[in-house]
Amino acid sequence: MDKANNSDFRFEKYVIKYSLIDIKEELTDNDSLNISITPKGIKYKDKFILTLDVKISDNKNIVTINIIVDGIFFFKANIPCEQIGQYFTVNAPAIIFPYIRGYISMLTSLSGTGNIVIPTLNLTDLGKELAENIEDRSE
């Protein structure tokens, strides 16, 4: 039997560091959500911590959500710098965001005011912003 190749970049876990969900009443189908995501990261020798600060609100201030999540990733120390950047800026947010969506969906469904489902998002532009907000502590 062939041995499976271990990935150079591995998701370890996520931690919800801050969670605020304020729902004044149930949203209607006509209410739209504004979603803002602020990314930042810290790169260590073989570990990357991605922090996503997610803010969601509607135009009528019926719903206010703010979630801050840390995603912990490990990587092989000998990965070329060009590859590491791609893992951090593209893959890491795409791996973490479904957990945030699920967390919000589950908590709002248990609130009695209706389930809020965050749509799947294209996070390409988020990766560009993240690339400018990575602190290198690898030394």
PDB file of N, CA and C in Angstrom, residues 30-92:
ATOM      1  N   ASN A  30     -36.584  40.354   2.292  1.00  0.00           N
ATOM      2  CA  ASN A  30     -36.189  41.595   1.615  1.00  0.00           C
ATOM      3  C   ASN A  30     -34.991  42.273   2.277  1.00  0.00           C
ATOM      4  N   ASP A  31     -34.658  41.864   3.494  1.00  0.00           N
ATOM      5  CA  ASP A  31     -33.522  42.463   4.199  1.00  0.00           C
ATOM      6  C   ASP A  31     -32.218  41.890   3.658  1.00  0.00           C
ATOM      7  N   SER A  32     -31.284  42.767   3.349  1.00  0.00           N
ATOM      8  CA  SER A  32     -29.984  42.295   2.857  1.00  0.00           C
ATOM      9  C   SER A  32     -28.927  42.519   3.939  1.00  0.00           C
ATOM     10  N   LEU A  33     -27.898  41.686   3.881  1.00  0.00           N
ATOM     11  CA  LEU A  33     -26.831  41.746   4.874  1.00  0.00           C
ATOM     12  C   LEU A  33     -25.592  42.412   4.298  1.00  0.00           C
ATOM     13  N   ASN A  34     -24.945  43.221   5.107  1.00  0.00           N
ATOM     14  CA  ASN A  34     -23.654  43.805   4.768  1.00  0.00           C
ATOM     15  C   ASN A  34     -22.594  42.993   5.508  1.00  0.00           C
ATOM     16  N   ILE A  35     -21.620  42.481   4.766  1.00  0.00           N
ATOM     17  CA  ILE A  35     -20.592  41.629   5.354  1.00  0.00           C
ATOM     18  C   ILE A  35     -19.233  42.288   5.165  1.00  0.00           C
ATOM     19  N   SER A  36     -18.520  42.455   6.268  1.00  0.00           N
ATOM     20  CA  SER A  36     -17.177  43.034   6.241  1.00  0.00           C
ATOM     21  C   SER A  36     -16.230  42.055   6.930  1.00  0.00           C
ATOM     22  N   ILE A  37     -15.109  41.752   6.279  1.00  0.00           N
ATOM     23  CA  ILE A  37     -14.128  40.837   6.857  1.00  0.00           C
ATOM     24  C   ILE A  37     -12.770  41.535   6.864  1.00  0.00           C
ATOM     25  N   THR A  38     -12.173  41.636   8.036  1.00  0.00           N
ATOM     26  CA  THR A  38     -10.841  42.217   8.166  1.00  0.00           C
ATOM     27  C   THR A  38      -9.869  41.100   8.539  1.00  0.00           C
ATOM     28  N   PRO A  39      -8.918  40.797   7.634  1.00  0.00           N
ATOM     29  CA  PRO A  39      -7.969  39.720   7.920  1.00  0.00           C
ATOM     30  C   PRO A  39      -6.623  40.251   8.411  1.00  0.00           C
ATOM     31  N   LYS A  40      -5.971  39.457   9.233  1.00  0.00           N
ATOM     32  CA  LYS A  40      -4.573  39.713   9.569  1.00  0.00           C
ATOM     33  C   LYS A  40      -3.952  38.377   9.949  1.00  0.00           C
ATOM     34  N   GLY A  41      -2.639  38.329   9.888  1.00  0.00           N
ATOM     35  CA  GLY A  41      -1.967  37.076  10.182  1.00  0.00           C
ATOM     36  C   GLY A  41      -0.645  37.289  10.880  1.00  0.00           C
ATOM     37  N   ILE A  42      -0.208  36.244  11.564  1.00  0.00           N
ATOM     38  CA  ILE A  42       1.113  36.226  12.186  1.00  0.00           C
ATOM     39  C   ILE A  42       1.804  34.953  11.722  1.00  0.00           C
ATOM     40  N   LYS A  43       2.992  35.114  11.132  1.00  0.00           N
ATOM     41  CA  LYS A  43       3.770  33.983  10.632  1.00  0.00           C
ATOM     42  C   LYS A  43       4.921  33.718  11.589  1.00  0.00           C
ATOM     43  N   TYR A  44       4.970  32.484  12.081  1.00  0.00           N
ATOM     44  CA  TYR A  44       6.088  32.017  12.896  1.00  0.00           C
ATOM     45  C   TYR A  44       6.925  31.073  12.042  1.00  0.00           C
ATOM     46  N   LYS A  45       7.931  30.462  12.625  1.00  0.00           N
ATOM     47  CA  LYS A  45       8.830  29.588  11.863  1.00  0.00           C
ATOM     48  C   LYS A  45       8.074  28.473  11.149  1.00  0.00           C
ATOM     49  N   ASP A  46       7.159  27.812  11.844  1.00  0.00           N
ATOM     50  CA  ASP A  46       6.413  26.714  11.226  1.00  0.00           C
ATOM     51  C   ASP A  46       4.920  26.778  11.537  1.00  0.00           C
ATOM     52  N   LYS A  47       4.446  27.961  11.942  1.00  0.00           N
ATOM     53  CA  LYS A  47       3.038  28.128  12.305  1.00  0.00           C
ATOM     54  C   LYS A  47       2.523  29.448  11.757  1.00  0.00           C
ATOM     55  N   PHE A  48       1.260  29.445  11.355  1.00  0.00           N
ATOM     56  CA  PHE A  48       0.605  30.658  10.875  1.00  0.00           C
ATOM     57  C   PHE A  48      -0.712  30.804  11.620  1.00  0.00           C
ATOM     58  N   ILE A  49      -0.953  31.991  12.169  1.00  0.00           N
ATOM     59  CA  ILE A  49      -2.222  32.281  12.828  1.00  0.00           C
ATOM     60  C   ILE A  49      -2.956  33.315  11.987  1.00  0.00           C
ATOM     61  N   LEU A  50      -4.101  32.910  11.468  1.00  0.00           N
ATOM     62  CA  LEU A  50      -4.959  33.796  10.687  1.00  0.00           C
ATOM     63  C   LEU A  50      -6.066  34.300  11.595  1.00  0.00           C
ATOM     64  N   THR A  51      -6.243  35.614  11.652  1.00  0.00           N
ATOM     65  CA  THR A  51      -7.343  36.203  12.406  1.00  0.00           C
ATOM     66  C   THR A  51      -8.304  36.856  11.422  1.00  0.00           C
ATOM     67  N   LEU A  52      -9.558  36.445  11.491  1.00  0.00           N
ATOM     68  CA  LEU A  52     -10.607  37.065  10.687  1.00  0.00           C
ATOM     69  C   LEU A  52     -11.582  37.751  11.635  1.00  0.00           C
ATOM     70  N   ASP A  53     -11.782  39.044  11.416  1.00  0.00           N
ATOM     71  CA  ASP A  53     -12.757  39.831  12.168  1.00  0.00           C
ATOM     72  C   ASP A  53     -13.940  40.044  11.229  1.00  0.00           C
ATOM     73  N   VAL A  54     -15.034  39.352  11.502  1.00  0.00           N
ATOM     74  CA  VAL A  54     -16.200  39.354  10.613  1.00  0.00           C
ATOM     75  C   VAL A  54     -17.302  40.191  11.248  1.00  0.00           C
ATOM     76  N   LYS A  55     -17.781  41.180  10.493  1.00  0.00           N
ATOM     77  CA  LYS A  55     -18.876  42.034  10.949  1.00  0.00           C
ATOM     78  C   LYS A  55     -20.015  41.928   9.945  1.00  0.00           C
ATOM     79  N   ILE A  56     -21.207  41.685  10.469  1.00  0.00           N
ATOM     80  CA  ILE A  56     -22.385  41.523   9.624  1.00  0.00           C
ATOM     81  C   ILE A  56     -23.497  42.378  10.213  1.00  0.00           C
ATOM     82  N   SER A  57     -24.173  43.115   9.344  1.00  0.00           N
ATOM     83  CA  SER A  57     -25.313  43.915   9.785  1.00  0.00           C
ATOM     84  C   SER A  57     -26.275  44.057   8.616  1.00  0.00           C
ATOM     85  N   ASP A  58     -27.464  44.527   8.930  1.00  0.00           N
ATOM     86  CA  ASP A  58     -28.428  44.816   7.872  1.00  0.00           C
ATOM     87  C   ASP A  58     -28.640  46.328   7.832  1.00  0.00           C
ATOM     88  N   ASN A  59     -29.340  46.793   6.818  1.00  0.00           N
ATOM     89  CA  ASN A  59     -29.523  48.239   6.634  1.00  0.00           C
ATOM     90  C   ASN A  59     -30.423  48.874   7.691  1.00  0.00           C
ATOM     91  N   LYS A  60     -31.258  48.062   8.352  1.00  0.00           N
ATOM     92  CA  LYS A  60     -32.191  48.597   9.350  1.00  0.00           C
ATOM     93  C   LYS A  60     -31.682  48.427  10.784  1.00  0.00           C
ATOM     94  N   ASN A  61     -30.476  47.927  10.949  1.00  0.00           N
ATOM     95  CA  ASN A  61     -29.893  47.657  12.274  1.00  0.00           C
ATOM     96  C   ASN A  61     -30.730  46.692  13.109  1.00  0.00           C
ATOM     97  N   ILE A  62     -31.343  45.734  12.437  1.00  0.00           N
ATOM     98  CA  ILE A  62     -32.079  44.677  13.130  1.00  0.00           C
ATOM     99  C   ILE A  62     -31.096  43.644  13.666  1.00  0.00           C
ATOM    100  N   VAL A  63     -30.069  43.365  12.880  1.00  0.00           N
ATOM    101  CA  VAL A  63     -29.086  42.341  13.227  1.00  0.00           C
ATOM    102  C   VAL A  63     -27.686  42.951  13.224  1.00  0.00           C
ATOM    103  N   THR A  64     -26.935  42.656  14.278  1.00  0.00           N
ATOM    104  CA  THR A  64     -25.520  43.014  14.342  1.00  0.00           C
ATOM    105  C   THR A  64     -24.762  41.777  14.807  1.00  0.00           C
ATOM    106  N   ILE A  65     -23.778  41.376  14.023  1.00  0.00           N
ATOM    107  CA  ILE A  65     -22.963  40.210  14.357  1.00  0.00           C
ATOM    108  C   ILE A  65     -21.501  40.611  14.236  1.00  0.00           C
ATOM    109  N   ASN A  66     -20.713  40.221  15.214  1.00  0.00           N
ATOM    110  CA  ASN A  66     -19.264  40.427  15.150  1.00  0.00           C
ATOM    111  C   ASN A  66     -18.599  39.174  15.713  1.00  0.00           C
ATOM    112  N   ILE A  67     -17.833  38.508  14.886  1.00  0.00           N
ATOM    113  CA  ILE A  67     -17.135  37.288  15.269  1.00  0.00           C
ATOM    114  C   ILE A  67     -15.652  37.494  14.959  1.00  0.00           C
ATOM    115  N   ILE A  68     -14.786  37.187  15.926  1.00  0.00           N
ATOM    116  CA  ILE A  68     -13.340  37.207  15.691  1.00  0.00           C
ATOM    117  C   ILE A  68     -12.828  35.786  15.897  1.00  0.00           C
ATOM    118  N   VAL A  69     -12.192  35.256  14.864  1.00  0.00           N
ATOM    119  CA  VAL A  69     -11.753  33.866  14.852  1.00  0.00           C
ATOM    120  C   VAL A  69     -10.266  33.796  14.532  1.00  0.00           C
ATOM    121  N   ASP A  70      -9.556  32.960  15.281  1.00  0.00           N
ATOM    122  CA  ASP A  70      -8.168  32.626  14.955  1.00  0.00           C
ATOM    123  C   ASP A  70      -8.146  31.233  14.350  1.00  0.00           C
ATOM    124  N   GLY A  71      -7.507  31.099  13.213  1.00  0.00           N
ATOM    125  CA  GLY A  71      -7.251  29.797  12.617  1.00  0.00           C
ATOM    126  C   GLY A  71      -5.777  29.480  12.780  1.00  0.00           C
ATOM    127  N   ILE A  72      -5.466  28.290  13.269  1.00  0.00           N
ATOM    128  CA  ILE A  72      -4.079  27.887  13.515  1.00  0.00           C
ATOM    129  C   ILE A  72      -3.673  26.890  12.438  1.00  0.00           C
ATOM    130  N   PHE A  73      -2.584  27.195  11.742  1.00  0.00           N
ATOM    131  CA  PHE A  73      -2.075  26.351  10.666  1.00  0.00           C
ATOM    132  C   PHE A  73      -0.605  26.052  10.931  1.00  0.00           C
ATOM    133  N   PHE A  74      -0.178  24.856  10.557  1.00  0.00           N
ATOM    134  CA  PHE A  74       1.232  24.494  10.624  1.00  0.00           C
ATOM    135  C   PHE A  74       1.723  24.209   9.217  1.00  0.00           C
ATOM    136  N   PHE A  75       2.999  24.460   8.985  1.00  0.00           N
ATOM    137  CA  PHE A  75       3.575  24.206   7.669  1.00  0.00           C
ATOM    138  C   PHE A  75       5.018  23.762   7.835  1.00  0.00           C
ATOM    139  N   LYS A  76       5.521  23.106   6.804  1.00  0.00           N
ATOM    140  CA  LYS A  76       6.917  22.670   6.828  1.00  0.00           C
ATOM    141  C   LYS A  76       7.815  23.889   6.694  1.00  0.00           C
ATOM    142  N   ALA A  77       8.831  23.955   7.517  1.00  0.00           N
ATOM    143  CA  ALA A  77       9.714  25.128   7.551  1.00  0.00           C
ATOM    144  C   ALA A  77      10.469  25.330   6.245  1.00  0.00           C
ATOM    145  N   ASN A  78      10.619  24.282   5.434  1.00  0.00           N
ATOM    146  CA  ASN A  78      11.410  24.412   4.206  1.00  0.00           C
ATOM    147  C   ASN A  78      10.567  24.691   2.958  1.00  0.00           C
ATOM    148  N   ILE A  79       9.337  25.109   3.113  1.00  0.00           N
ATOM    149  CA  ILE A  79       8.509  25.460   1.956  1.00  0.00           C
ATOM    150  C   ILE A  79       9.043  26.758   1.352  1.00  0.00           C
ATOM    151  N   PRO A  80       9.165  26.833   0.018  1.00  0.00           N
ATOM    152  CA  PRO A  80       9.603  28.085  -0.612  1.00  0.00           C
ATOM    153  C   PRO A  80       8.653  29.243  -0.281  1.00  0.00           C
ATOM    154  N   CYS A  81       9.201  30.419  -0.121  1.00  0.00           N
ATOM    155  CA  CYS A  81       8.414  31.601   0.251  1.00  0.00           C
ATOM    156  C   CYS A  81       7.248  31.855  -0.698  1.00  0.00           C
ATOM    157  N   GLU A  82       7.452  31.603  -2.003  1.00  0.00           N
ATOM    158  CA  GLU A  82       6.391  31.845  -2.977  1.00  0.00           C
ATOM    159  C   GLU A  82       5.175  30.965  -2.681  1.00  0.00           C
ATOM    160  N   GLN A  83       5.420  29.718  -2.287  1.00  0.00           N
ATOM    161  CA  GLN A  83       4.320  28.807  -1.976  1.00  0.00           C
ATOM    162  C   GLN A  83       3.637  29.176  -0.667  1.00  0.00           C
ATOM    163  N   ILE A  84       4.390  29.581   0.316  1.00  0.00           N
ATOM    164  CA  ILE A  84       3.824  29.928   1.616  1.00  0.00           C
ATOM    165  C   ILE A  84       2.811  31.053   1.467  1.00  0.00           C
ATOM    166  N   GLY A  85       3.159  32.065   0.711  1.00  0.00           N
ATOM    167  CA  GLY A  85       2.251  33.190   0.515  1.00  0.00           C
ATOM    168  C   GLY A  85       0.906  32.757  -0.026  1.00  0.00           C
ATOM    169  N   GLN A  86       0.908  31.850  -0.981  1.00  0.00           N
ATOM    170  CA  GLN A  86      -0.328  31.337  -1.575  1.00  0.00           C
ATOM    171  C   GLN A  86      -1.151  30.584  -0.530  1.00  0.00           C
ATOM    172  N   TYR A  87      -0.486  29.762   0.275  1.00  0.00           N
ATOM    173  CA  TYR A  87      -1.192  29.029   1.330  1.00  0.00           C
ATOM    174  C   TYR A  87      -1.858  29.999   2.303  1.00  0.00           C
ATOM    175  N   PHE A  88      -1.120  31.011   2.732  1.00  0.00           N
ATOM    176  CA  PHE A  88      -1.632  31.952   3.724  1.00  0.00           C
ATOM    177  C   PHE A  88      -2.788  32.779   3.179  1.00  0.00           C
ATOM    178  N   THR A  89      -2.584  33.381   2.023  1.00  0.00           N
ATOM    179  CA  THR A  89      -3.533  34.383   1.545  1.00  0.00           C
ATOM    180  C   THR A  89      -4.744  33.803   0.830  1.00  0.00           C
ATOM    181  N   VAL A  90      -4.611  32.643   0.217  1.00  0.00           N
ATOM    182  CA  VAL A  90      -5.730  32.057  -0.525  1.00  0.00           C
ATOM    183  C   VAL A  90      -6.373  30.916   0.256  1.00  0.00           C
ATOM    184  N   ASN A  91      -5.574  29.941   0.643  1.00  0.00           N
ATOM    185  CA  ASN A  91      -6.124  28.728   1.245  1.00  0.00           C
ATOM    186  C   ASN A  91      -6.629  28.933   2.669  1.00  0.00           C
ATOM    187  N   ALA A  92      -5.870  29.623   3.510  1.00  0.00           N
ATOM    188  CA  ALA A  92      -6.245  29.749   4.924  1.00  0.00           C
ATOM    189  C   ALA A  92      -7.622  30.400   5.113  1.00  0.00           C
TER     190      ALA A  92
END
